[in-house]
Short mmCIF file of C-alpha atoms in Angstrom, two decimals:
data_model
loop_
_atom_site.label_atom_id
_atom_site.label_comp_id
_atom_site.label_asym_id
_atom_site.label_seq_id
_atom_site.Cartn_x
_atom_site.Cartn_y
_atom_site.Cartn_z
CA UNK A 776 166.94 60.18 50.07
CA UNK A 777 167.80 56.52 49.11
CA UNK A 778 167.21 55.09 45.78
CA UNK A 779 165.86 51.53 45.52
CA UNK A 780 165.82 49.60 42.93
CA UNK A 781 161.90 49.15 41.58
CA UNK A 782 160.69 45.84 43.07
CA UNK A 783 162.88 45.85 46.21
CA UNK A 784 161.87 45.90 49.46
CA UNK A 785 163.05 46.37 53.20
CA UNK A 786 162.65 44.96 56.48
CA UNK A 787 163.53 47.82 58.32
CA UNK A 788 160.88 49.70 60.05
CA UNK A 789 160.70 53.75 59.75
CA UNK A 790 162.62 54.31 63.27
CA UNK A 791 165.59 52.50 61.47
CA UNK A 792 165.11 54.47 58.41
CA UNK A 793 165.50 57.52 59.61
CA UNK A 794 168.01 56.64 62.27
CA UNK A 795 169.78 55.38 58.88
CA UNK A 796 169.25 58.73 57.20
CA UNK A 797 170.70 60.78 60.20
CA UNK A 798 173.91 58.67 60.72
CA UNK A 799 174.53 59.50 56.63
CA UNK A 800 173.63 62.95 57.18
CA UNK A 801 175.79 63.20 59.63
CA UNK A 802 178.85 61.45 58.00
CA UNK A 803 178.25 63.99 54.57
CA UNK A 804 178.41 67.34 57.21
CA UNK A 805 181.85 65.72 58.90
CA UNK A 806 183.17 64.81 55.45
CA UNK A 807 182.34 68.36 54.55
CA UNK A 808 183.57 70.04 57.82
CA UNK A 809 180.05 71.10 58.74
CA UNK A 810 179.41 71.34 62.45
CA UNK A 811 175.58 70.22 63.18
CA UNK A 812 174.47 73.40 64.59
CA UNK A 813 171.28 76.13 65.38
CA UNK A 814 171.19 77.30 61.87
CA UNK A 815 169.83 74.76 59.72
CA UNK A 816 166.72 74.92 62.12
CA UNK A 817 166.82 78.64 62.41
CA UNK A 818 166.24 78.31 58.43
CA UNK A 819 163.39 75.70 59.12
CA UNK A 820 161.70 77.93 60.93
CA UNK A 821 162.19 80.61 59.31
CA UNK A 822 160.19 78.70 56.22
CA UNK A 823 157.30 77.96 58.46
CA UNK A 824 157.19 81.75 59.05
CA UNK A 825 157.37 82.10 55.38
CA UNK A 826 154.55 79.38 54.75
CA UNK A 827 152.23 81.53 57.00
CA UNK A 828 152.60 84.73 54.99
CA UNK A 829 148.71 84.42 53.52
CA UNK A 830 147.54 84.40 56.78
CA UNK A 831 148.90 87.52 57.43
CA UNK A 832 148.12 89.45 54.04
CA UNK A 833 144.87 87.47 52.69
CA UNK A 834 144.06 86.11 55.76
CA UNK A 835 139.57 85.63 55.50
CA UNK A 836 138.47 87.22 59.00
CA UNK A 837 134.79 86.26 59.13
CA UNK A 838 136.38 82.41 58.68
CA UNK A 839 136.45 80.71 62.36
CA UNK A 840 140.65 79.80 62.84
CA UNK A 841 139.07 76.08 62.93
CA UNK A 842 137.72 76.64 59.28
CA UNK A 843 141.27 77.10 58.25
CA UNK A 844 143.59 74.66 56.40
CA UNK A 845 145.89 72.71 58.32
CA UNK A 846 148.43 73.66 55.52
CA UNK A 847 148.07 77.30 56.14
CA UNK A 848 150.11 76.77 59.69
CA UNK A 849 147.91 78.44 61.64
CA UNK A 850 148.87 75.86 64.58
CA UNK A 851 152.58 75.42 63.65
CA UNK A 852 152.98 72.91 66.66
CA UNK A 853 153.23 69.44 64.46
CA UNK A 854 156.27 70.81 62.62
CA UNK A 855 157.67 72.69 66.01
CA UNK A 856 158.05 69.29 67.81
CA UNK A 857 159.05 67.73 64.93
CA UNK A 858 162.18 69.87 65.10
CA UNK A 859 162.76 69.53 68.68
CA UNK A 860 163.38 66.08 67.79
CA UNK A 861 166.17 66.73 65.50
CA UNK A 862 167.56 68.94 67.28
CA UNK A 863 167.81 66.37 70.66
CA UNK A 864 168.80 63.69 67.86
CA UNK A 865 171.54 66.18 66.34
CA UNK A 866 172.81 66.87 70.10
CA UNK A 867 171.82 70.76 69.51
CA UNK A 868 170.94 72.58 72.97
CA UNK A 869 167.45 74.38 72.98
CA UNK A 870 168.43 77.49 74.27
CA UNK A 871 165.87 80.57 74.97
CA UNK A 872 166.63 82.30 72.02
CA UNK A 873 165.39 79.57 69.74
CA UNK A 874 162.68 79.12 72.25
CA UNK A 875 161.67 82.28 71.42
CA UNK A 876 161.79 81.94 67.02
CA UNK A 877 160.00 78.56 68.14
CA UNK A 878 156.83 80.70 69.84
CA UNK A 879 157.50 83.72 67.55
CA UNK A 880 155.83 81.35 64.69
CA UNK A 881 152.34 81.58 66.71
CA UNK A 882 152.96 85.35 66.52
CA UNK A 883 153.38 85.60 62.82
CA UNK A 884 149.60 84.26 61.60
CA UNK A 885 148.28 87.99 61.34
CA UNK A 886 145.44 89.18 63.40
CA UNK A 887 141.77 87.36 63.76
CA UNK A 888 138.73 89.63 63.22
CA UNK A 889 138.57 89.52 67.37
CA UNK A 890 142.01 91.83 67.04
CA UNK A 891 140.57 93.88 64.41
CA UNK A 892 138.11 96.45 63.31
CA UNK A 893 137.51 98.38 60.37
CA UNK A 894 137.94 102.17 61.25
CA UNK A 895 136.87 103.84 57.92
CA UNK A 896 136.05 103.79 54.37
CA UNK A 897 137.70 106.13 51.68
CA UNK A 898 135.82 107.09 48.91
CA UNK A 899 135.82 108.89 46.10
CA UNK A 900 133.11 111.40 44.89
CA UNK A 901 132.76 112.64 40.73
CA UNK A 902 133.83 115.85 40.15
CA UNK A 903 131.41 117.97 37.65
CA UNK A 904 132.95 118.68 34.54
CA UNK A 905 132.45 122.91 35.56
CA UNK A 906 134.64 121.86 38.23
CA UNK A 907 132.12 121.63 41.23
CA UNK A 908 132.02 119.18 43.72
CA UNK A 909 128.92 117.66 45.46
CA UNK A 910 130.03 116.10 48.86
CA UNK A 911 128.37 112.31 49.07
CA UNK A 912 126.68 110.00 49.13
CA UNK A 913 125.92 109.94 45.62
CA UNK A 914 122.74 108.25 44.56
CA UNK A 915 123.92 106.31 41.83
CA UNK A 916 121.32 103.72 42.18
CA UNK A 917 118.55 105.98 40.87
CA UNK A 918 118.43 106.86 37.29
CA UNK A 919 120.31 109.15 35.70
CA UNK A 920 117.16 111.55 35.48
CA UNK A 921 116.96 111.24 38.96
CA UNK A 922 120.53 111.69 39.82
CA UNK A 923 120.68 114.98 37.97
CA UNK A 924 118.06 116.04 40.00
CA UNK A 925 119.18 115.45 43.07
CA UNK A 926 122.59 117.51 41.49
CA UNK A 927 120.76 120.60 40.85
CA UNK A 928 118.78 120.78 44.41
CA UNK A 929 122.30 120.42 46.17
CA UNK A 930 123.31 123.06 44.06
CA UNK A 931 120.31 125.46 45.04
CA UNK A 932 121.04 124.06 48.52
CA UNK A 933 124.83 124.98 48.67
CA UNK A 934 125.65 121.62 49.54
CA UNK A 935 129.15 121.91 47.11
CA UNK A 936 131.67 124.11 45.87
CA UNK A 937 133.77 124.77 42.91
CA UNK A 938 137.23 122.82 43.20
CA UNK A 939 139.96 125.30 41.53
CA UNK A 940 142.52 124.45 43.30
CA UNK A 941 145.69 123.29 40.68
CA UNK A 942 143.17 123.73 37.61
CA UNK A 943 143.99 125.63 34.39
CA UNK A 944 142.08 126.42 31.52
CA UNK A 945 143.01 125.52 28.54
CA UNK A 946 142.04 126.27 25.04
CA UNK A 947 142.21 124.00 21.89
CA UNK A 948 144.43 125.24 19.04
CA UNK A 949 141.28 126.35 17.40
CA UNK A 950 139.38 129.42 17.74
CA UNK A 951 136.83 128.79 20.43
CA UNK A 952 133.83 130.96 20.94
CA UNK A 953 131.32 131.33 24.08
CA UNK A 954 128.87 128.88 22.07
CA UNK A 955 131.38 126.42 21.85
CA UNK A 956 132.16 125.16 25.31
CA UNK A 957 133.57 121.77 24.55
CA UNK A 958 136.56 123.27 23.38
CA UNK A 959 137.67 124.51 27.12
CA UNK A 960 138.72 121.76 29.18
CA UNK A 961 140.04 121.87 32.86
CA UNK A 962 142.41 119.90 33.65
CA UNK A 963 145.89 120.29 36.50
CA UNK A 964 149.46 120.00 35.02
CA UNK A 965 150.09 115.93 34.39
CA UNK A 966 146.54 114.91 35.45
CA UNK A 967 143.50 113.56 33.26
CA UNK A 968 140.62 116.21 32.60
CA UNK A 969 138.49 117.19 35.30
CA UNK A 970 135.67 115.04 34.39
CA UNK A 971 137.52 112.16 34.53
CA UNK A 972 138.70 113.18 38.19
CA UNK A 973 137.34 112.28 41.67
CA UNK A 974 137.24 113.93 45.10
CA UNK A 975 138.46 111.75 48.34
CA UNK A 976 136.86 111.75 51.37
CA UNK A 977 136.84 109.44 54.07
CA UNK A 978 133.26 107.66 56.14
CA UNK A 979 133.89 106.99 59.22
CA UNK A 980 132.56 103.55 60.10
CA UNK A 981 130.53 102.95 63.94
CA UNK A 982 132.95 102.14 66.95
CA UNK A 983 133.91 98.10 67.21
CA UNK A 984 131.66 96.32 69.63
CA UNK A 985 132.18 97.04 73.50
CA UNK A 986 133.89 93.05 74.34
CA UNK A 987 136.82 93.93 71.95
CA UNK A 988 137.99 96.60 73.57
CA UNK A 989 139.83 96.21 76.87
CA UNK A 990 139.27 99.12 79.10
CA UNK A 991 135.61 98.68 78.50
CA UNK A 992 135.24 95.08 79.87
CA UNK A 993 137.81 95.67 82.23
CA UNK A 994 136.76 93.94 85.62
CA UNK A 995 132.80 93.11 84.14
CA UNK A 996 131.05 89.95 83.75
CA UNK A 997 129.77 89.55 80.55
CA UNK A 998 128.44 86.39 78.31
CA UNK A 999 130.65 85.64 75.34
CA UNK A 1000 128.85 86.91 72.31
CA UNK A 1001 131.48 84.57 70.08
CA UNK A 1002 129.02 81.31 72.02
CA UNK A 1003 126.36 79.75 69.92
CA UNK A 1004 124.93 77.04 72.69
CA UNK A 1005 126.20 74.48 74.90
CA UNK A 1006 127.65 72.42 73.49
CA UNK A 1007 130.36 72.89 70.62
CA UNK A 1008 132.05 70.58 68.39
CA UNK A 1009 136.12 70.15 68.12
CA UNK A 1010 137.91 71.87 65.24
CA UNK A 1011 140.86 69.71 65.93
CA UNK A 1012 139.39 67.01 64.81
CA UNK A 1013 136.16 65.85 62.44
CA UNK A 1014 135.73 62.89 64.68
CA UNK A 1015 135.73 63.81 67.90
CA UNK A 1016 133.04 64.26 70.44
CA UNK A 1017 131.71 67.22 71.51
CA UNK A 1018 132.59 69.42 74.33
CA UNK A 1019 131.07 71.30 76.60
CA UNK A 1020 131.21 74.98 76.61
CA UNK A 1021 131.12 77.42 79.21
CA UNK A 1022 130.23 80.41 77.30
CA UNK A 1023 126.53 80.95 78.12
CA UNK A 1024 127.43 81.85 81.48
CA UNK A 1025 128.86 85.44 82.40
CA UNK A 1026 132.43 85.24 83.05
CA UNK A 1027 135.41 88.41 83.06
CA UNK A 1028 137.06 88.56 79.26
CA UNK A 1029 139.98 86.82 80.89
CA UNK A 1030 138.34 83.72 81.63
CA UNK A 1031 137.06 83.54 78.15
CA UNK A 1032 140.49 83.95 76.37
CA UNK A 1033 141.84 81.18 78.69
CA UNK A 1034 139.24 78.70 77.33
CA UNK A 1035 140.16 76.24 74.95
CA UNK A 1036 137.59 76.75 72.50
CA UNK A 1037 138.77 80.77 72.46
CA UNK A 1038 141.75 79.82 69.98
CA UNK A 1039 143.06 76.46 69.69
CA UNK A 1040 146.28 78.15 68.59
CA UNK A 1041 146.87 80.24 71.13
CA UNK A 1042 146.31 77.24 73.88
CA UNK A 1043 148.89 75.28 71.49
CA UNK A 1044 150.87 78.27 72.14
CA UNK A 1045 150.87 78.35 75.89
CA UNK A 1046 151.25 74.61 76.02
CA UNK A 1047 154.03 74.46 74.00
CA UNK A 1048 155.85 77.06 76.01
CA UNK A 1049 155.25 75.55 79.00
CA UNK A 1050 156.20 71.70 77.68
CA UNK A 1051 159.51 74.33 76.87
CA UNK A 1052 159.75 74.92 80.61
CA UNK A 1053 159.73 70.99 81.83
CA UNK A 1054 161.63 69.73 79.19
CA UNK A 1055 160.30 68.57 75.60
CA UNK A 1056 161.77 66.30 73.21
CA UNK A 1057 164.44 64.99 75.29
CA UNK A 1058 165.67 68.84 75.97
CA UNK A 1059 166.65 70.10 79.72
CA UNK A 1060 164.23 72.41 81.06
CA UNK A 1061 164.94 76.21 79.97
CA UNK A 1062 163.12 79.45 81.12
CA UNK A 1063 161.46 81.72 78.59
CA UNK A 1064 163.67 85.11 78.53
CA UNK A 1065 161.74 88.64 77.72
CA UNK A 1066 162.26 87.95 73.98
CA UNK A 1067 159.82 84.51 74.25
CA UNK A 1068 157.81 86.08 76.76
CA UNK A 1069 157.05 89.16 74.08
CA UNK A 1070 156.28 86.28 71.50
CA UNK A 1071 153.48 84.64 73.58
CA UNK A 1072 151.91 88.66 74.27
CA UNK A 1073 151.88 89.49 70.37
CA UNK A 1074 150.12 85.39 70.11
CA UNK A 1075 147.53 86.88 72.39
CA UNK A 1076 146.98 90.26 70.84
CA UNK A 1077 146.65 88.90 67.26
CA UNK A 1078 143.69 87.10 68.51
CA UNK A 1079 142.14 89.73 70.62
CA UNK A 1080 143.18 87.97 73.87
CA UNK A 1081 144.45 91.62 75.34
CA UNK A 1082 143.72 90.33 79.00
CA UNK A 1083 146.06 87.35 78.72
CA UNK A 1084 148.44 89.54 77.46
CA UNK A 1085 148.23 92.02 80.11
CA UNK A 1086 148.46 89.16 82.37
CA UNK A 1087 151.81 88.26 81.52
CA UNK A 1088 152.83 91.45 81.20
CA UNK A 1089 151.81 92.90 84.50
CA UNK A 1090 152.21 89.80 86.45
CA UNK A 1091 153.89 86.99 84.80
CA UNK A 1092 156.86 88.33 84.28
CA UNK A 1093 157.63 90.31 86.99
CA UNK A 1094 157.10 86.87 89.14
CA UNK A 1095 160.05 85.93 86.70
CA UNK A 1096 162.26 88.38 87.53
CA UNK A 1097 162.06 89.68 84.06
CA UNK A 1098 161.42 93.08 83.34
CA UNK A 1099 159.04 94.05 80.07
CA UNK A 1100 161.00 96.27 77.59
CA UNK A 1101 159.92 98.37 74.98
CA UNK A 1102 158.66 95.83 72.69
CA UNK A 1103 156.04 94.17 75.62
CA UNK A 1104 154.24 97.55 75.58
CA UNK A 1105 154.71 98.27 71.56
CA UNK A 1106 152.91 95.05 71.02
CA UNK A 1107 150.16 96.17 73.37
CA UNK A 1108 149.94 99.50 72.13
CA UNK A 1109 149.36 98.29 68.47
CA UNK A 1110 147.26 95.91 69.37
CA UNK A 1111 144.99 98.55 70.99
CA UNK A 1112 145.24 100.96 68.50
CA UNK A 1113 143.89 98.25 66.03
CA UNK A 1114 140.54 97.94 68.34
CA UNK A 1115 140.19 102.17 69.09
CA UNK A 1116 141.46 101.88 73.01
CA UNK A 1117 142.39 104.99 73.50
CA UNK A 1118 142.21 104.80 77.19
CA UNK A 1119 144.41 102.17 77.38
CA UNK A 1120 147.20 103.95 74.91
CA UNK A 1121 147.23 106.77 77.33
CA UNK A 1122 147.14 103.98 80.58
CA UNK A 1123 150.14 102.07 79.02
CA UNK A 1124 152.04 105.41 77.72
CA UNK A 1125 151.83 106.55 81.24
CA UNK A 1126 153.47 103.38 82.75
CA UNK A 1127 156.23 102.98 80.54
CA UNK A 1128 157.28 106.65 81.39
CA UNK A 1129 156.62 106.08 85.04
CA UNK A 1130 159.02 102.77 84.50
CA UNK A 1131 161.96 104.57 82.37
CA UNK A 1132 160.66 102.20 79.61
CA UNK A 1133 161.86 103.59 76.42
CA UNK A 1134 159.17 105.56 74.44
CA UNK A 1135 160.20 104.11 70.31
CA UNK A 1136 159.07 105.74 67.39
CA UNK A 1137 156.83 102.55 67.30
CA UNK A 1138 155.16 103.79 70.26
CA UNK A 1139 154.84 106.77 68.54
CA UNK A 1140 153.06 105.22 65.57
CA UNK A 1141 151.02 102.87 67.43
CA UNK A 1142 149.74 105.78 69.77
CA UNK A 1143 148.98 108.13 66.36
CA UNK A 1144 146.85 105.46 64.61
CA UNK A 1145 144.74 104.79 68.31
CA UNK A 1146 143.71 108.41 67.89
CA UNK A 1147 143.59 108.25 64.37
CA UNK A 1148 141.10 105.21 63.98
CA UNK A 1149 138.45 106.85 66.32
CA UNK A 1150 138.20 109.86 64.29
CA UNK A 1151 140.44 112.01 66.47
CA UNK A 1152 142.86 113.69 64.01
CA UNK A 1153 143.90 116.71 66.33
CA UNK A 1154 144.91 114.73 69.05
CA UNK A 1155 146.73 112.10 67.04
CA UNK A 1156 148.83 115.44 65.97
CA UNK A 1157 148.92 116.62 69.00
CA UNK A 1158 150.23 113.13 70.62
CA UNK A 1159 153.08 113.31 67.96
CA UNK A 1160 153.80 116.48 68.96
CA UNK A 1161 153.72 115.41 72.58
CA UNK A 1162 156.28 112.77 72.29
CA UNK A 1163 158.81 114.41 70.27
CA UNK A 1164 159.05 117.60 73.25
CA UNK A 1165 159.12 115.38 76.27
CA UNK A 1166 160.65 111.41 74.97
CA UNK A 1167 162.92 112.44 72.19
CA UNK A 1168 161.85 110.57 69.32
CA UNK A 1169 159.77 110.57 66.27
CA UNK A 1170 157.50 108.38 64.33
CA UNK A 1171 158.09 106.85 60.65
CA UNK A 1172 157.38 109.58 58.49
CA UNK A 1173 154.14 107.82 57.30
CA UNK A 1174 152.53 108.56 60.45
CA UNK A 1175 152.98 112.05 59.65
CA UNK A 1176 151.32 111.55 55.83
CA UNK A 1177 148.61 109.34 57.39
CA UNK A 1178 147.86 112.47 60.12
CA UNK A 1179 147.83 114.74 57.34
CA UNK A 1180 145.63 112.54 54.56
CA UNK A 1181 143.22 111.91 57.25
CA UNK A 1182 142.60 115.45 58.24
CA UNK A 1183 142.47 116.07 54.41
CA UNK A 1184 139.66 113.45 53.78
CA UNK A 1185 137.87 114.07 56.26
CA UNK A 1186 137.70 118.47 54.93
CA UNK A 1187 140.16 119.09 58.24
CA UNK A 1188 141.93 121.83 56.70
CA UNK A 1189 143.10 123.34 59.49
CA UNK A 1190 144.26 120.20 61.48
CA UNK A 1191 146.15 119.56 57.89
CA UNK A 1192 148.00 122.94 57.99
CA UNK A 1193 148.50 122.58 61.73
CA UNK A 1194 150.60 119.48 60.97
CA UNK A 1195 152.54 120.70 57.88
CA UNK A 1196 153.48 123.73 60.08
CA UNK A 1197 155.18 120.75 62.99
CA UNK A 1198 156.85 119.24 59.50
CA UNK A 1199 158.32 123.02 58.90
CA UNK A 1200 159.08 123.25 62.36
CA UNK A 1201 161.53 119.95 62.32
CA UNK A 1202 163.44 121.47 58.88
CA UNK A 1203 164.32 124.03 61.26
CA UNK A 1204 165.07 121.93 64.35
CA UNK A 1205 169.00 122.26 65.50
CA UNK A 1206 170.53 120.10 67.82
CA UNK A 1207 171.98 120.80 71.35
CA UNK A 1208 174.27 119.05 73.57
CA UNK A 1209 171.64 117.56 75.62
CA UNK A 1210 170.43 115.35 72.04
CA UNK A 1211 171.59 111.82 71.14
CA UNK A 1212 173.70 111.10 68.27
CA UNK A 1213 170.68 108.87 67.55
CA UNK A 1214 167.93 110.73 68.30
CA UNK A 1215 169.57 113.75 65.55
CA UNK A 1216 170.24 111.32 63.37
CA UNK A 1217 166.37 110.01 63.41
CA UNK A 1218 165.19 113.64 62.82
CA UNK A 1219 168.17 114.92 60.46
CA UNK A 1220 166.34 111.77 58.33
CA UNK A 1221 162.92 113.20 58.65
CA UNK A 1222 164.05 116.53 57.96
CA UNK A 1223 166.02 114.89 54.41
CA UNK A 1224 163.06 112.58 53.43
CA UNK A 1225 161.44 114.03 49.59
CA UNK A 1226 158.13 112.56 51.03
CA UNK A 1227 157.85 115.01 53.43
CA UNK A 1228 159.65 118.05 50.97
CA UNK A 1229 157.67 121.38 50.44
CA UNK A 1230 156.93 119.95 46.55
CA UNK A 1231 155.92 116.56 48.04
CA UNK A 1232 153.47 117.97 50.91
CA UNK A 1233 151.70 120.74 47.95
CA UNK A 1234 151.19 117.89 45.56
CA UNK A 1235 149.58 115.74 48.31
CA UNK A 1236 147.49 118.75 49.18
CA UNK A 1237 146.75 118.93 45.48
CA UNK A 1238 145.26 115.56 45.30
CA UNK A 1239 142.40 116.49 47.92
CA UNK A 1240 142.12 119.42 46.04
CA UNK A 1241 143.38 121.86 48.48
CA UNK A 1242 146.14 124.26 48.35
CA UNK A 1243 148.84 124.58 50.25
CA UNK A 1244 150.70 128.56 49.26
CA UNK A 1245 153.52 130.04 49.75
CA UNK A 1246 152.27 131.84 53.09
CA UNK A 1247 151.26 128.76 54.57
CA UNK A 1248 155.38 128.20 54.52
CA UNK A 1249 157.84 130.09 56.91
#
């Protein structure tokens, strides 16, 4: 920036200015050797991604996206052309790679509450201080004479159970008696006593609503339940007239997610990609490439627009001659998992075998937590399982914690066990000359990781309460 002396003024107008500014930019990179190139706007837009991070970790839900500050870049599109401008100005080609980190920054917002649903609750239950455990809901609203009450019928009922699982006794230095009783505490090696513990357990929460989830509005004509009326005013802008809406009328999902009013930032989206495709800012015309293509699919599955993305994947693309890889169908598969579509997990699995698409260990995890978010522990184990015997590969070991605290919280011994025995069964896995060097070397590190270690799975069992012996080991 200039400095100007206070008092002065100028005659040039802003166009000059800045043409000024870039013709002494310019002259300070050639004095310095410093070719005008991608990066400085790979680091610009690397910041916007950066400026968007509360949207994806704090990011409000029940807010409409047009109740959302324009400085929170949820519509990026303002600062994208602004670069585009530069970069013509500068003489730097838009190629389709920074096509792609252009639409990427429509992909990195987080997910609306149309892309989401919350699964479960995890709770935790009081522990009596003789060590036994009353499964909840506890009544804690009532009084405390009514509370005990409703203690002692469970009791008589059989509703609980004594929890002496990684418990001790232990007796104060003093001589206690059978009177005294305050002098014997329980409480597990490096834990606080036993009356200051809880029990975990995990409520599962009702299935999300039919219209978010794709196989069930597949091909139906249904009324937008997102519509309030008619008529409905522009986010964009507090001045502007109303539009009409088309939402009281029954339409397929697609033709809702194609609206305007659907997500004004995932039309931006589109239109910027396809301003890409004629030529913006004084650029030549490119052609999105599978990497901007997979950009514009994860845009529509953080807002719950899983038609338009299986649009482009099943038939925009292939009219490009581009074929989806394994990151089209990871997208989709997490974004179904995050709305309980287990029918379309097991469609989409399917295809990419019957295509040679390579099965990831993210389409390992995405395919676990489908199963896992409807309640389905044993077949979220089972699809693990699955994929390592026929695709060669293995999820992040946190899918295989998640399986097992699940199962755990939700008094799935069993299913638990079952899952720490597949754990045992990799420590002993040996290779064979049909394996991958990368494919070992992905199991060799599951087999190393101290998360998964005998010590680390017994204490995990010991925090549900459960035990995990020496015969449950081979």
């Amino acid at each position: 920036p200039r400095e100007l002396d206070v008092g002065a003024t100028s005659n040039k107008t802003e166009d000059e200015e800045e043409e000024e500014d870039l013709q002494n930019n310019n002259q300070i990179a050639n004095s310095h050797n410093i070719t005008p190139g991608e990066k400085e706007f790979v680091h610009a837009l690397t910041s916007i991604s950066s400026a968007q991070l509360p949207l994806r970790r704090t990011r409000n839900i029940y807010l409409h996206e047009s109740s959302l500050s324009p400085s929170t870049l949820n519509n990026p599109t303002n600062y994208l052309d602004a670069i585009l401008i530069n970069m013509s100005r500068r003489n730097v080609p838009l190629t389709p790679a920074m096509a792609a980190r252009m639409l990427g920054c429509y992909a990195s917002t987080g997910r609306t509450a149309r892309a989401l649903h919350y699964f479960y609750k995890v709770v935790r239950d009081p522990i009596e201080d003789d060590g036994y455990y009353i499964p909840g809901p506890h009544p804690t609203s009532a009084g405390r004479i009514e509370l005990e009450e409703w203690k002692e019928r469970k009791r008589q009922e059989g509703a609980g159970r004594v929890v002496v699982t990684g418990f001790e006794r232990e007796e104060d230095d003093g001589a206690a008696s059978d009177d005294d009783n305050d002098s014997i505490t329980m409480k597990p090696s490096g834990m606080p006593l036993l009356s200051e513990m809880t029990k975990t357990r995990m409520i599962m929460h009702p299935p999300p609503p039919f219209h978010k989830i794709p196989s069930a509005v597949k091909g139906q004509n249904l009324i937008d339940p997102y519509s309030f009326g008619g008529v409905v005013e522009d986010p964009s802008s507090a001045s502007s007239p109303p539009f009409e809406s088309h939402h009281h009328g029954k339409r397929t999902k697609y033709e809702w997610e194609v609206e305007r009013e659907y997500s004004l930032a995932l039309t931006a989206a589109f239109a910027f990609a396809d301003s890409l495709t004629h030529g913006a800012c004084g650029h030549d015309p490119i052609e999105l490439d599978v990497v901007g293509w997979n950009c514009l699919i994860k845009a529509c599955c953080h807002r719950g627009a899983f038609h338009r993305a299986l649009r482009i994947l099943n038939e925009t693309m292939p009219q490009k001659g581009i074929e989806p890889d394994s990151y089209s169908y990871n997208t989709l598969l997490a974004g179904f998992a995050r709305v309980g579509d287990v029918a379309s997990l097991k469609e989409y699995l399917i295809r990419m075998t019957n295509k040679q698409v390579p099965v990831t260990k993210y389409t390992a995890q995405a395919m676990a937590d489908g199963f896992l978010n409807v309640g389905d522990v044993s077949g979220a184990s089972s699809m693990v399982q699955d994929i390592f015997n026929q695709h060669d590969t293995l999820p992040p070991y946190t899918t295989h914690l998640k399986i097992i605290e699940f199962a755990l919280s939700n008094g799935l011994i069993f299913e638990a066990k079952r899952h720490v025995y597949f754990v045992q069964q990799l420590w002993k896995w040996q290779p064979s000359q049909h394996h991958d060097k990368k494919f070992c070397k992905i199991v060799d590190a599951t087999k190393r990781n101290p998360k998964l270690s005998r010590k680390a799975l017994q204490k995990l069992f010991r925090y549900f309460h459960e035990e995990l012996n020496e015969e449950d080991f081979f």
